Coordinates of C-alpha atoms and ligand atoms in Angstrom, one line a residue:
X23 CA 120.7 78.8 78.7
X24 CA 120.6 77.4 75.1
X25 CA 122.0 73.9 74.8
X26 CA 123.9 71.7 72.3
X27 CA 123.1 68.0 72.5
X28 CA 126.2 66.1 71.5
X29 CA 126.0 62.4 70.8
X30 CA 129.2 61.9 68.7
X31 CA 131.9 60.2 70.7
X32 CA 135.0 61.6 72.5
X33 CA 133.6 65.2 72.6
X34 CA 135.0 65.6 76.2
X35 CA 138.5 64.5 75.4
X36 CA 139.3 65.1 71.7
X37 CA 137.1 68.1 71.1
X38 CA 137.8 70.3 74.1
X39 CA 138.5 73.4 72.0
X40 CA 135.1 73.1 70.3
X41 CA 133.4 72.6 73.7
X42 CA 135.1 75.8 75.0
X43 CA 134.0 77.6 71.8
X44 CA 130.4 76.7 72.5
X45 CA 130.6 77.9 76.1
X46 CA 132.3 81.2 75.1
X47 CA 129.3 81.7 72.9
X48 CA 126.8 81.1 75.8
X49 CA 125.9 77.6 74.7
X50 CA 125.9 74.7 77.2
X51 CA 127.1 71.3 76.0
X52 CA 125.1 68.2 77.0
X53 CA 127.4 65.3 76.6
X54 CA 127.4 61.9 78.3
X55 CA 130.6 59.9 77.6
X56 CA 128.9 56.7 78.8
X57 CA 126.0 56.9 76.4
X58 CA 126.0 53.8 74.1
X59 CA 126.5 54.6 70.4
X60 CA 124.4 55.8 68.6
X61 CA 123.1 57.8 71.4
X62 CA 119.7 59.5 71.9
X63 CA 116.5 57.8 70.7
X64 CA 113.5 59.9 70.1
X65 CA 111.9 58.5 73.2
X66 CA 114.9 59.6 75.3
X67 CA 114.8 63.1 73.9
X68 CA 111.0 63.3 74.6
X69 CA 111.7 62.4 78.2
X70 CA 114.3 65.2 78.7
X71 CA 112.9 68.1 80.7
X72 CA 115.4 70.5 78.9
X73 CA 114.5 69.4 75.4
X74 CA 113.0 72.9 74.5
X75 CA 116.4 74.5 75.4
X76 CA 118.3 72.4 72.8
X77 CA 119.1 74.5 69.8
X78 CA 121.5 72.2 68.0
X79 CA 122.6 68.6 67.9
X80 CA 126.0 67.2 67.0
X81 CA 125.4 63.6 65.9
X82 CA 127.2 60.5 64.8
X83 CA 124.9 57.8 63.5
X84 CA 121.7 58.9 65.3
X85 CA 118.7 58.8 63.1
X86 CA 117.4 62.2 62.1
X87 CA 115.0 60.8 59.5
X88 CA 112.4 60.4 62.2
X89 CA 109.9 63.3 62.1
X90 CA 109.2 62.9 65.8
X91 CA 112.8 63.9 66.5
X92 CA 112.2 67.4 65.1
X93 CA 108.8 67.6 66.9
X94 CA 110.6 66.6 70.2
X95 CA 113.1 69.4 69.7
X96 CA 110.9 72.4 68.9
X97 CA 113.7 75.0 69.1
X98 CA 116.3 73.0 67.1
X99 CA 118.1 75.3 64.6
X100 CA 120.8 72.9 63.4
X101 CA 121.7 69.2 63.3
X102 CA 125.3 68.7 62.4
X103 CA 126.8 65.4 61.3
X104 CA 130.2 64.8 63.0
X105 CA 131.7 63.9 59.6
X106 CA 130.5 63.9 56.0
X107 CA 127.9 61.3 55.2
X108 CA 124.5 62.8 56.0
X109 CA 122.5 59.7 55.0
X110 CA 121.1 59.6 58.6
X111 CA 119.6 63.1 58.3
X112 CA 116.5 63.8 56.1
X113 CA 117.5 67.2 54.7
X114 CA 114.0 68.0 53.4
X115 CA 112.4 67.0 56.7
X116 CA 114.9 69.1 58.6
X117 CA 114.1 72.0 56.3
X118 CA 110.4 71.6 57.0
X119 CA 111.1 72.3 60.7
X120 CA 113.5 75.2 59.9
X121 CA 116.5 73.1 60.8
X122 CA 119.8 73.5 59.0
X123 CA 121.5 70.1 58.2
X124 CA 125.3 70.6 58.5
X125 CA 128.4 68.5 58.0
X126 CA 132.1 68.9 57.9
X127 CA 133.3 68.1 54.4
X128 CA 137.0 67.4 53.9
X129 CA 137.8 67.5 57.6
X130 CA 138.2 63.8 58.0
X131 CA 139.2 63.0 54.4
X132 CA 142.9 62.5 55.2
X133 CA 142.1 60.0 57.9
X134 CA 139.9 58.0 55.6
X135 CA 142.4 58.3 52.7
X136 CA 145.3 57.0 54.9
X137 CA 143.2 54.0 56.1
X138 CA 142.3 53.3 52.5
X139 CA 145.9 53.1 51.4
X140 CA 146.8 50.9 54.4
X141 CA 143.8 48.6 53.5
X142 CA 145.2 48.2 50.0
X143 CA 148.7 47.4 51.2
X144 CA 147.5 45.0 53.9
X145 CA 145.3 43.1 51.4
X146 CA 148.1 42.7 48.9
X147 CA 150.4 41.1 51.5
X148 CA 147.6 39.3 53.5
X149 CA 148.8 41.1 56.7
X150 CA 145.7 40.3 58.7
X151 CA 145.4 36.6 57.8
X152 CA 149.1 36.1 58.4
X153 CA 148.9 37.8 61.8
X154 CA 145.9 35.7 62.8
X155 CA 147.8 32.5 61.8
X156 CA 150.8 33.6 63.9
X157 CA 148.4 34.2 66.9
X158 CA 147.6 30.5 66.5
X159 CA 151.3 29.5 66.6
X160 CA 151.5 28.9 62.9
X161 CA 154.3 30.1 60.6
X162 CA 152.7 30.0 57.1
X163 CA 154.3 31.0 53.8
X164 CA 152.2 33.4 51.7
X165 CA 153.1 34.8 48.3
X166 CA 151.6 38.3 48.2
X167 CA 151.4 40.9 45.4
X168 CA 153.1 44.2 44.9
X169 CA 151.1 47.4 44.3
X170 CA 153.6 48.6 41.8
X171 CA 152.2 48.2 38.3
X172 CA 148.6 47.7 39.4
X173 CA 145.6 49.6 38.3
X174 CA 143.7 51.2 41.1
X175 CA 140.1 52.2 40.2
X176 CA 138.5 54.9 42.3
X177 CA 134.8 54.9 42.2
X178 CA 134.0 58.5 43.0
X179 CA 136.6 61.3 42.8
X180 CA 135.6 63.6 45.6
X181 CA 137.6 64.8 48.7
X182 CA 138.7 61.3 49.9
X183 CA 139.4 59.8 46.5
X184 CA 141.6 62.7 45.5
X185 CA 143.7 62.3 48.6
X186 CA 144.0 58.6 48.0
X187 CA 145.1 59.3 44.4
X188 CA 147.7 61.8 45.8
X189 CA 149.1 59.3 48.3
X190 CA 149.2 56.5 45.7
X191 CA 151.4 58.7 43.4
X192 CA 154.6 57.3 45.0
X193 CA 153.7 53.7 44.4
X194 CA 154.1 53.5 40.6
X195 CA 150.5 52.6 40.0
X196 CA 147.9 53.6 37.3
X197 CA 145.0 55.4 39.0
X198 CA 141.7 55.6 37.2
X199 CA 138.6 57.3 38.5
X200 CA 134.9 57.6 37.7
X201 CA 132.8 60.4 39.1
X202 CA 129.3 61.7 38.1
X203 CA 130.8 65.2 38.2
X204 CA 134.5 64.7 37.3
X205 CA 137.0 67.3 38.4
X206 CA 139.1 67.3 35.3
X207 CA 141.7 69.8 36.6
X208 CA 142.4 67.7 39.7
X209 CA 142.6 64.5 37.6
X210 CA 145.2 66.1 35.4
X211 CA 147.1 67.5 38.4
X212 CA 147.2 64.0 40.1
X213 CA 147.8 62.0 36.9
X214 CA 144.5 60.2 37.3
X215 CA 142.7 58.8 34.2
X216 CA 139.0 59.7 34.2
X217 CA 137.0 56.9 32.8
X218 CA 133.6 55.2 32.9
X219 CA 132.1 53.2 35.8
X220 CA 132.2 50.1 33.6
X221 CA 135.9 50.5 33.0
X222 CA 136.6 50.9 36.7
X223 CA 134.7 47.7 37.5
X224 CA 136.1 45.6 34.7
X225 CA 139.7 46.8 34.4
X226 CA 140.9 47.6 37.9
X227 CA 143.1 45.3 40.0
X228 CA 142.0 47.1 43.1
X229 CA 138.7 49.0 43.3
X230 CA 138.3 51.6 46.1
X231 CA 134.8 53.0 46.6
X232 CA 134.4 56.6 47.6
X233 CA 130.8 57.6 46.7
X234 CA 127.8 58.2 48.9
X235 CA 125.1 55.7 49.6
X236 CA 121.9 56.7 47.8
X237 CA 118.9 54.7 46.5
X238 CA 120.7 54.7 43.1
X239 CA 124.0 53.3 44.5
X240 CA 122.3 50.7 46.9
X241 CA 124.2 47.4 46.5
X242 CA 126.0 48.8 43.4
X243 CA 128.5 45.9 44.1
X244 CA 126.0 43.0 43.9
X245 CA 126.6 39.6 42.4
X246 CA 126.3 40.9 38.9
X247 CA 128.8 43.8 39.3
X248 CA 131.3 41.6 41.2
X249 CA 131.1 39.0 38.5
X250 CA 132.4 41.6 36.0
X251 CA 135.4 42.4 38.2
X252 CA 138.8 41.1 37.1
X253 CA 139.5 37.6 38.5
X254 CA 141.6 37.9 41.5
X255 CA 140.9 41.6 42.0
X256 CA 140.5 43.3 45.4
X257 CA 137.6 45.5 46.7
X258 CA 138.0 48.2 49.2
X259 CA 135.0 50.0 50.7
X260 CA 135.8 52.8 53.2
X261 CA 132.6 54.6 52.2
X262 CA 129.2 53.2 53.1
X263 CA 128.0 49.6 53.8
X264 CA 124.9 49.9 51.6
X265 CA 127.1 50.2 48.5
X266 CA 128.1 46.5 48.7
X267 CA 125.9 43.4 48.9
X268 CA 128.0 41.7 51.7
X269 CA 126.8 38.2 51.0
X270 CA 127.6 38.5 47.3
X271 CA 131.0 39.7 48.2
X272 CA 131.5 36.9 50.7
X273 CA 130.5 34.4 48.0
X274 CA 133.1 35.9 45.6
X275 CA 135.8 35.7 48.2
X276 CA 135.0 32.1 49.2
X277 CA 134.9 31.0 45.6
X278 CA 138.3 32.7 44.8
X279 CA 136.8 35.1 42.3
X280 CA 138.2 37.9 44.3
X281 CA 141.5 37.8 46.2
X282 CA 140.5 40.0 49.1
X283 CA 138.3 42.8 50.4
X284 CA 138.7 45.5 53.0
X285 CA 135.7 47.1 54.5
X286 CA 135.2 49.9 57.1
X287 CA 131.5 50.4 56.7
X288 CA 128.6 48.0 56.9
X289 CA 124.9 48.0 56.1
X290 CA 124.2 46.8 59.6
X291 CA 126.5 48.3 62.3
X292 CA 127.7 46.6 64.4
X293 CA 128.2 43.8 61.9
X294 CA 126.1 40.8 63.0
X295 CA 128.2 38.0 64.5
X296 CA 126.9 35.5 62.0
X297 CA 127.8 37.6 58.9
X298 CA 129.1 35.4 56.1
X299 CA 132.0 37.8 55.5
X300 CA 133.5 36.7 58.8
X301 CA 134.1 33.3 57.3
X302 CA 136.3 34.6 54.5
X303 CA 140.0 34.4 54.4
X304 CA 141.7 37.6 53.1
X305 CA 139.5 40.3 54.5
X306 CA 140.3 43.3 56.6
X307 CA 137.3 44.5 58.6
X308 CA 137.4 47.6 60.7
X309 CA 134.4 49.0 62.8
X310 CA 133.7 52.2 60.9
X311 CA 136.9 53.7 62.1
X312 CA 137.9 55.6 58.9
X313 CA 137.5 59.1 60.4
X314 CA 138.7 58.2 63.9
X315 CA 142.0 60.0 64.3
X316 CA 142.9 62.7 66.9
X317 CA 143.5 65.1 64.0
X318 CA 140.1 64.4 62.3
X319 CA 138.2 64.8 65.6
X320 CA 139.8 68.2 66.2
X321 CA 139.2 69.4 62.6
X322 CA 135.6 68.2 62.4
X323 CA 134.6 69.4 65.9
X324 CA 135.9 72.9 65.2
X325 CA 134.2 73.1 61.8
X326 CA 130.9 71.9 63.2
X327 CA 131.0 74.2 66.2
X328 CA 131.7 77.3 64.2
X329 CA 128.9 76.5 61.8
X330 CA 126.4 75.7 64.6
X331 CA 127.2 79.0 66.2
X332 CA 126.5 80.7 62.9
X333 CA 123.2 78.9 62.6
X334 CA 122.1 79.6 66.2
X335 CA 122.9 83.3 65.5
X336 CA 120.8 83.2 62.4
X337 CA 123.8 83.6 60.2
X338 CA 124.4 81.5 57.1
X339 CA 126.5 78.4 57.9
X340 CA 129.3 77.4 55.6
X341 CA 128.5 73.7 55.2
X342 CA 124.7 73.5 55.0
X343 CA 123.5 70.5 53.0
X344 CA 119.7 71.2 52.9
Ligands
NAD8 N1 134.7 55.3 56.7 C1 134.4 56.5 57.3 O1 134.5 56.7 58.5 C2 134.0 57.6 56.4 C3 134.4 58.9 56.8 C4 134.1 60.0 55.9 C5 133.4 59.7 54.7 N2 133.0 58.5 54.4 C6 132.3 58.2 53.2 O2 133.2 58.2 52.1 C7 132.4 58.6 50.9 C8 133.2 59.7 50.1 O3 133.3 60.8 51.0 P1 134.0 62.2 50.4 O4 134.2 63.0 51.6 O5 135.0 61.9 49.5 O6 132.7 62.7 49.7 P2 132.7 63.8 48.5 O7 131.3 64.3 48.5 O8 133.8 64.7 48.6 O9 132.9 62.9 47.2 C9 131.9 62.0 46.7 C10 132.0 62.0 45.2 O10 131.2 61.0 44.7 C11 130.6 61.5 43.5 N3 129.4 60.6 43.3 C12 128.2 60.6 43.9 N4 127.4 59.6 43.4 C13 128.2 59.0 42.5 C14 127.9 57.9 41.6 N5 126.7 57.2 41.7 N6 128.9 57.5 40.8 C15 130.1 58.2 40.7 N7 130.4 59.2 41.5 C16 129.4 59.6 42.4 C17 130.3 62.9 43.8 O11 130.2 63.6 42.5 C18 131.5 63.3 44.6 O12 132.5 63.8 43.7 C19 131.0 58.9 51.4 O13 130.2 57.8 51.2 C20 131.2 59.2 52.8 O14 130.0 59.0 53.5 C21 133.3 57.4 55.2

């Protein structure tokens, strides 16, 4: 029987319909709920007696940039990212081995957009530091800020950023966005001002990052970029850790240059215990949980399962990125 190796989490609980769909199509699911995340190393795959039966992999943050992975799985037809960001799959390498690289665009966007809006509101009222103070028995006074009247700058105007813009409509804010390939129609519809990257960086009260991590965007928010941000601005990064130089951000928070930052993604995950950002006051840090809602798990798993079945049957998948 052909098999699907699943290493994304909660597949047995939140993705039952996708699991059943695989089985109805004659595909056996290999899933170990106790496997630490990210799951299968190349060595572990090489040690599996059934590796030649594996025709597709559903992955979280497993590294599919290692050529030996493709050699270890000689009958692999598809590797599907359980989500959007495919920076842990080398598309060209996958193609060399006849493997389709798949993802599920838009399926977890709402989950990330909702977290983004909650990040912004939490930061402006220092919800996390105040909660931490109360845990210590303190009762501090803190003067927060209102979102009304602020300028929110969206770096990137793709699926998630558009949903953030839509959700912000009811807050009386000015929303600006910069995208390499701007969707002018959506901007008009959502009342978003399309502008330059420079203007987003220098004029926003709150910057929210929604672009992929690429060699060009590595540490886009470094010491220099952060120094150009408005004094007292806030930075929100629910995209990818590599976009922000975390130490430069920590320095800006500690010096008071920035008022706060909220981060869901980190260059090193899990975040090292000695990371300087942990010493900063007004930060909201979440462990890459942007896409982790019941609804997103369902949507992503069904999208990915349908496309894998297409790929396994030598049909054209809908969301192929290589
Ligand atoms: N925190 C999470 O759990 C989580 C979940 C899903 C996605 N993400 C991340 O969020 C980010 C956005 O995801 P999305 O679904 O909106 O993607 P998307 O592909 O729909 O949108 C990304 C947009 O960025 C634009 N872009 C690319 N490079 C750019 C650059 N250098 N400058 C300006 N614009 C640029 C693209 O043209 C595109 O419109 C990605 O990094 C993705 O990996 C994080």
